[in-house]
Coordinates of C-alpha atoms in Angstrom, one line a residue:
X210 CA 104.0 79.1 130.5
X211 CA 103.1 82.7 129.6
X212 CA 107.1 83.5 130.0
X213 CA 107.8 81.1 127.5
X214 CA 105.1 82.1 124.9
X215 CA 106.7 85.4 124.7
X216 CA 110.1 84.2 124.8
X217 CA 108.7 82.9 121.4
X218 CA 106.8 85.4 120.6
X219 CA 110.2 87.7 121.2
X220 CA 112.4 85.0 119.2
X221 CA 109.6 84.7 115.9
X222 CA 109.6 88.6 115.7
X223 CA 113.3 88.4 115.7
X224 CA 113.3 85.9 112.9
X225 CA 111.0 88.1 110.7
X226 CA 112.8 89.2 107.4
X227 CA 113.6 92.6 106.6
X228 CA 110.9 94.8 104.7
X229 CA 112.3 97.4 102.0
X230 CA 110.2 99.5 99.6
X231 CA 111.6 99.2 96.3
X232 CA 110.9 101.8 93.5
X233 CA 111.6 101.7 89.4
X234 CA 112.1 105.1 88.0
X235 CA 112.8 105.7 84.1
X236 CA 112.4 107.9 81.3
X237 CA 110.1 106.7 79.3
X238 CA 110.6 103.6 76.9
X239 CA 113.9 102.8 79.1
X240 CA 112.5 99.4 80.0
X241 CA 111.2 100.0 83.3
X242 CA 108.1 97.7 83.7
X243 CA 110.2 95.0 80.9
X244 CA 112.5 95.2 84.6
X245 CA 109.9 95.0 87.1
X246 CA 108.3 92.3 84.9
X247 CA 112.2 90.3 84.9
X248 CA 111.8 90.8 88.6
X249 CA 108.7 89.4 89.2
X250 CA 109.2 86.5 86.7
X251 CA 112.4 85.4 88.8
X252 CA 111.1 85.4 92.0
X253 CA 108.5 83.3 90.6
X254 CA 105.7 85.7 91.6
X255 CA 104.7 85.8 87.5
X256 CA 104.9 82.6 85.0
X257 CA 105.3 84.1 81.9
X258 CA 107.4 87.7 80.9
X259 CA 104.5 90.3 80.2
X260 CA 105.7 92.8 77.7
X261 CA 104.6 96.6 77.8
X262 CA 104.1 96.4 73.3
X263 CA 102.0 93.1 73.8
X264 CA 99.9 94.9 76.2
X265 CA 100.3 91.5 78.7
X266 CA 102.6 93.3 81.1
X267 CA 102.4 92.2 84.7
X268 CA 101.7 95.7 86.1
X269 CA 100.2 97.1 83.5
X270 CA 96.4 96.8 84.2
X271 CA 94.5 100.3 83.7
X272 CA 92.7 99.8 80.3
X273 CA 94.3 103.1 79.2
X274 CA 97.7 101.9 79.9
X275 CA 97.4 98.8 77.6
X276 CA 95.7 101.2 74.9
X277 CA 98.4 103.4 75.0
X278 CA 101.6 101.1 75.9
X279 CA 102.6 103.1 79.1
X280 CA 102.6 103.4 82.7
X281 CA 100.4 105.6 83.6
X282 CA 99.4 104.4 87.5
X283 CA 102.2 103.7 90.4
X284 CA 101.6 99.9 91.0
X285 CA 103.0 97.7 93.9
X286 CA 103.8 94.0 93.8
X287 CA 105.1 92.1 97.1
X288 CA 107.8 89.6 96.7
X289 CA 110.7 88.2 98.6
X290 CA 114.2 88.7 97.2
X291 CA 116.5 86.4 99.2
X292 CA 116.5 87.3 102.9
X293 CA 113.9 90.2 102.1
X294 CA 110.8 91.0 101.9
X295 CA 110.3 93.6 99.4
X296 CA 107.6 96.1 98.0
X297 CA 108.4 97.1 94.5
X298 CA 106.8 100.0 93.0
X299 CA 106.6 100.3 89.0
X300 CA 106.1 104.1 88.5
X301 CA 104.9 106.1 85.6
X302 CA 108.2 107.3 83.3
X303 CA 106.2 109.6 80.7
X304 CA 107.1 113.4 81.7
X305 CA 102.9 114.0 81.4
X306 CA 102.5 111.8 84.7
X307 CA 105.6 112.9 86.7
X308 CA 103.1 114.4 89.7
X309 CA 102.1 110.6 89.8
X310 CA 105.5 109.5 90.0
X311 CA 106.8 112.2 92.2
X312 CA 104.2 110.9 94.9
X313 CA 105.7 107.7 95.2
X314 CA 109.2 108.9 96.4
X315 CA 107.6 110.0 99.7
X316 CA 107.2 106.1 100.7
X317 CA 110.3 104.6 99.0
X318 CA 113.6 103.3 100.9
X319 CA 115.7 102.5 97.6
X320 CA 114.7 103.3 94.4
X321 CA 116.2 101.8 91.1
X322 CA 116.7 104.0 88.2
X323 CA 116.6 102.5 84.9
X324 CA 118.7 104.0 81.7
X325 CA 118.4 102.7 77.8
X326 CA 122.2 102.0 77.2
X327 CA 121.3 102.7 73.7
X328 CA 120.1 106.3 74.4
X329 CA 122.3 107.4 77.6
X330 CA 121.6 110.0 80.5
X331 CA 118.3 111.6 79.1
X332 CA 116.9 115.5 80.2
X333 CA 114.3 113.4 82.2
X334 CA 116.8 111.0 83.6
X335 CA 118.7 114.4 84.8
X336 CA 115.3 115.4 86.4
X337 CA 115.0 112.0 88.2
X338 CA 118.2 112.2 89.8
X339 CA 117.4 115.5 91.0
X340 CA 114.6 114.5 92.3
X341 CA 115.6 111.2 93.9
X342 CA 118.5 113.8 95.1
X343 CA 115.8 115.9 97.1
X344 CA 114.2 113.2 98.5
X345 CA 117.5 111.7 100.4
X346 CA 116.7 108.1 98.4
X347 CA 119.0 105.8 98.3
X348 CA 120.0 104.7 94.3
X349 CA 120.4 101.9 92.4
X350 CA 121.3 102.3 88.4
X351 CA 120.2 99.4 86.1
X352 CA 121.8 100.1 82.5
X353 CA 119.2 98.3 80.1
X354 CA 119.1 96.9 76.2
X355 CA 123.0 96.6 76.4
X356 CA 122.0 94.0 74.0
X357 CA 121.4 96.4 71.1
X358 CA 124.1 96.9 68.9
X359 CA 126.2 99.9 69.4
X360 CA 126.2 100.2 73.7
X361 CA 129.4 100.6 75.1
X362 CA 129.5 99.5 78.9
X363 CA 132.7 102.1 79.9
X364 CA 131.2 104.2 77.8
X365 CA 128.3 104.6 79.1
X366 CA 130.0 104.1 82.8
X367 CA 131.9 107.4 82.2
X368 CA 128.3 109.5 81.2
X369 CA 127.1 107.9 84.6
X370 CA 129.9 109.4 86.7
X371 CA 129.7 112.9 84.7
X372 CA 126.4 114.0 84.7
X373 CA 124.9 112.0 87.6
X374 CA 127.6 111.5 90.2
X375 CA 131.5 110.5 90.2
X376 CA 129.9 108.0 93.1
X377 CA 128.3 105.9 90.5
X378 CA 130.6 102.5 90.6
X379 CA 130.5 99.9 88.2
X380 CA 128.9 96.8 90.6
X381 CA 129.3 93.8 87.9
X382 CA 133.1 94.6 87.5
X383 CA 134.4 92.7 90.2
X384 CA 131.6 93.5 92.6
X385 CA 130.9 90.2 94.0
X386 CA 134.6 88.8 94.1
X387 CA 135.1 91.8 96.0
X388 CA 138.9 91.7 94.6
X389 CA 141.2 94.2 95.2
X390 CA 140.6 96.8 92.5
X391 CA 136.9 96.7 93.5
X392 CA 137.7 97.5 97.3
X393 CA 139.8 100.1 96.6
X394 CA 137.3 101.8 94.3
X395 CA 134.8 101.4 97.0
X396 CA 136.9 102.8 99.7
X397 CA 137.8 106.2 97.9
X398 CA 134.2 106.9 98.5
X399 CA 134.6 107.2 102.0
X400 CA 137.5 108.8 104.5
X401 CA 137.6 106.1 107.5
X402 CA 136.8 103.8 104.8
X403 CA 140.4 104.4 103.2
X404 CA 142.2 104.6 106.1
X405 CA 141.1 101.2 106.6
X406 CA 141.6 99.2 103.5
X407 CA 145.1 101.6 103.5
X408 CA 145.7 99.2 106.7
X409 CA 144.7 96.1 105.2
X410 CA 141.1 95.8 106.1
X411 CA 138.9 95.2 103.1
X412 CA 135.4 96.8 102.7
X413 CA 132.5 94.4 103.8
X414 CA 128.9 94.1 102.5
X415 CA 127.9 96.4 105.6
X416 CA 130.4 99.2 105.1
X417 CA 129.5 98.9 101.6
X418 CA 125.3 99.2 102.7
X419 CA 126.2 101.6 104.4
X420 CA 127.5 104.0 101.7
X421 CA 124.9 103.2 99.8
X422 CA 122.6 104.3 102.6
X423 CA 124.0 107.5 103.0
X424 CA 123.8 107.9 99.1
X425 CA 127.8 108.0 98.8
X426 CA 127.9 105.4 96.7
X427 CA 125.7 104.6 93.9
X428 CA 126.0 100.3 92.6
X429 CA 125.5 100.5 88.6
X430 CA 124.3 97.1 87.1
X431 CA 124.3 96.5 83.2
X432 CA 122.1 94.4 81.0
X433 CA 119.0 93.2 79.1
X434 CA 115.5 93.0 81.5
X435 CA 114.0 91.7 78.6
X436 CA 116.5 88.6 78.0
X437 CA 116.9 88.4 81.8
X438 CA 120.7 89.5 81.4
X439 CA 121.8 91.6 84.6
X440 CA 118.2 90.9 86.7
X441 CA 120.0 88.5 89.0
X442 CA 122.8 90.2 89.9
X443 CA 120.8 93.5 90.0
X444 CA 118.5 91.8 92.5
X445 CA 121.6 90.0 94.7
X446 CA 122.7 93.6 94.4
X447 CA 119.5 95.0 96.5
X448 CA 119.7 92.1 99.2
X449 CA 122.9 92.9 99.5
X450 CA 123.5 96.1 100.0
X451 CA 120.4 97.7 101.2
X452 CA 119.1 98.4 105.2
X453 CA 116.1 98.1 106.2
X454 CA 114.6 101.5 107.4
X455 CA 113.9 102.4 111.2
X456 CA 111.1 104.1 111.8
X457 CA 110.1 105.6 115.4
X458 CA 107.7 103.4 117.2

């Protein structure tokens, strides 16, 4: 009897879904907590879509934040985003609360970086990446308000991959067909990776975690968190290519 309880003790641990820490990082005014608040609404942790200029916004609570319209504080919200279980952390984008930001790396497995596709790769945004650089963390890009008049999506692609990293790849162009043209982008980001698809093996969702892992790759998502446009895929996008850490016992 005592065998068999931790033969199911063993077998529920085994079952248990993976745990990643989740940050958003943004210049300020990019639409960072308008994201976390699309994220929260989808996963049905929210209702109703707070917004940061109603002063209603989720994660928003400090008294000085709805005064002034901004994150000031790191906040965490726990949610599950398919298969995992996820801590997301909505830090502060103003430049005159970076130390508060700059704390929150230390605990963070992925982090998502937010850009306004109306204003482009900021200074700050520079800084960010810099930072997320030094810390070894593993990036996502969200492009956001690509439903203002005047973004251009390549556009904007080719600022990515000059002033942040040539291994920024577009992830709603083909990303989840996984056609031909997307592998083959995918593969050029890694050696044994290319010799392989050069042999007719395809990338999978693991070699392509993998990359992102070891920060070789960076998947760029484009939309709206405020109309919901791009949230989805942005948040298929984490469960699928994202491991969860190992940390010594």
């Amino acid at each position: 009897m005592e065998n068999t309880s931790k033969n199911i003790e063993k077998n529920a641990s085994q079952k248990q879904a993976e745990h990643i820490c989740v940050g958003i990082l943004a210049h300020v005014d990019a639409g960072k907590t308008t994201l976390a608040e699309g994220i929260l609404y989808q996963t049905g942790q929210i209702r109703k879509l707070g917004r940061v200029d109603h002063k209603d916004a989720f994660l928003d609570t400090h008294a000085m934040e709805k005064e002034r319209g901004i994150t000031i504080f790191s906040k965490q919200a726990e949610l599950t985003i398919g298969e995992k279980e996820v801590t997301l952390l909505d830090t502060p984008g103003h430049v005159d609360f970076s130390a508060e930001m700059e704390r929150t790396l230390q605990v963070l497995d992925y982090a998502v970086l937010v850009i306004s596709g109306s204003d482009g790769v900021q200074g700050h945004v520079e800084t960010l990446w810099h930072l997320l650089k030094c810390y070894d963390i593993p990036t996502f890009l969200f492009v956001n308000k690509m439903d203002l008049e005047g973004t251009d999506r390549e556009q904007l692609m080719g600022e990515l991959k000059e002033r942040l990293s040539d291994d920024c790849e577009d992830f709603m162009r083909g990303g989840e067909q996984a056609d031909e043209e997307f592998c083959e982008r995918i593969a050029l980001h890694d050696e044994t990776l290319l010799e392989e698809y050069l042999e007719g093996n395809m990338p999978g969702r693991e070699d392509i975690a993998g990359l992102v892992k070891e920060r070789k790759l960076f998947p760029c998502y484009f939309g709206s968190a405020l109309r919901l446009f791009g949230v989805e895929e942005l948040m298929r996008g984490l469960v699928n290519y994202s491991e969860e850490e190992q940390y010594p016992a």
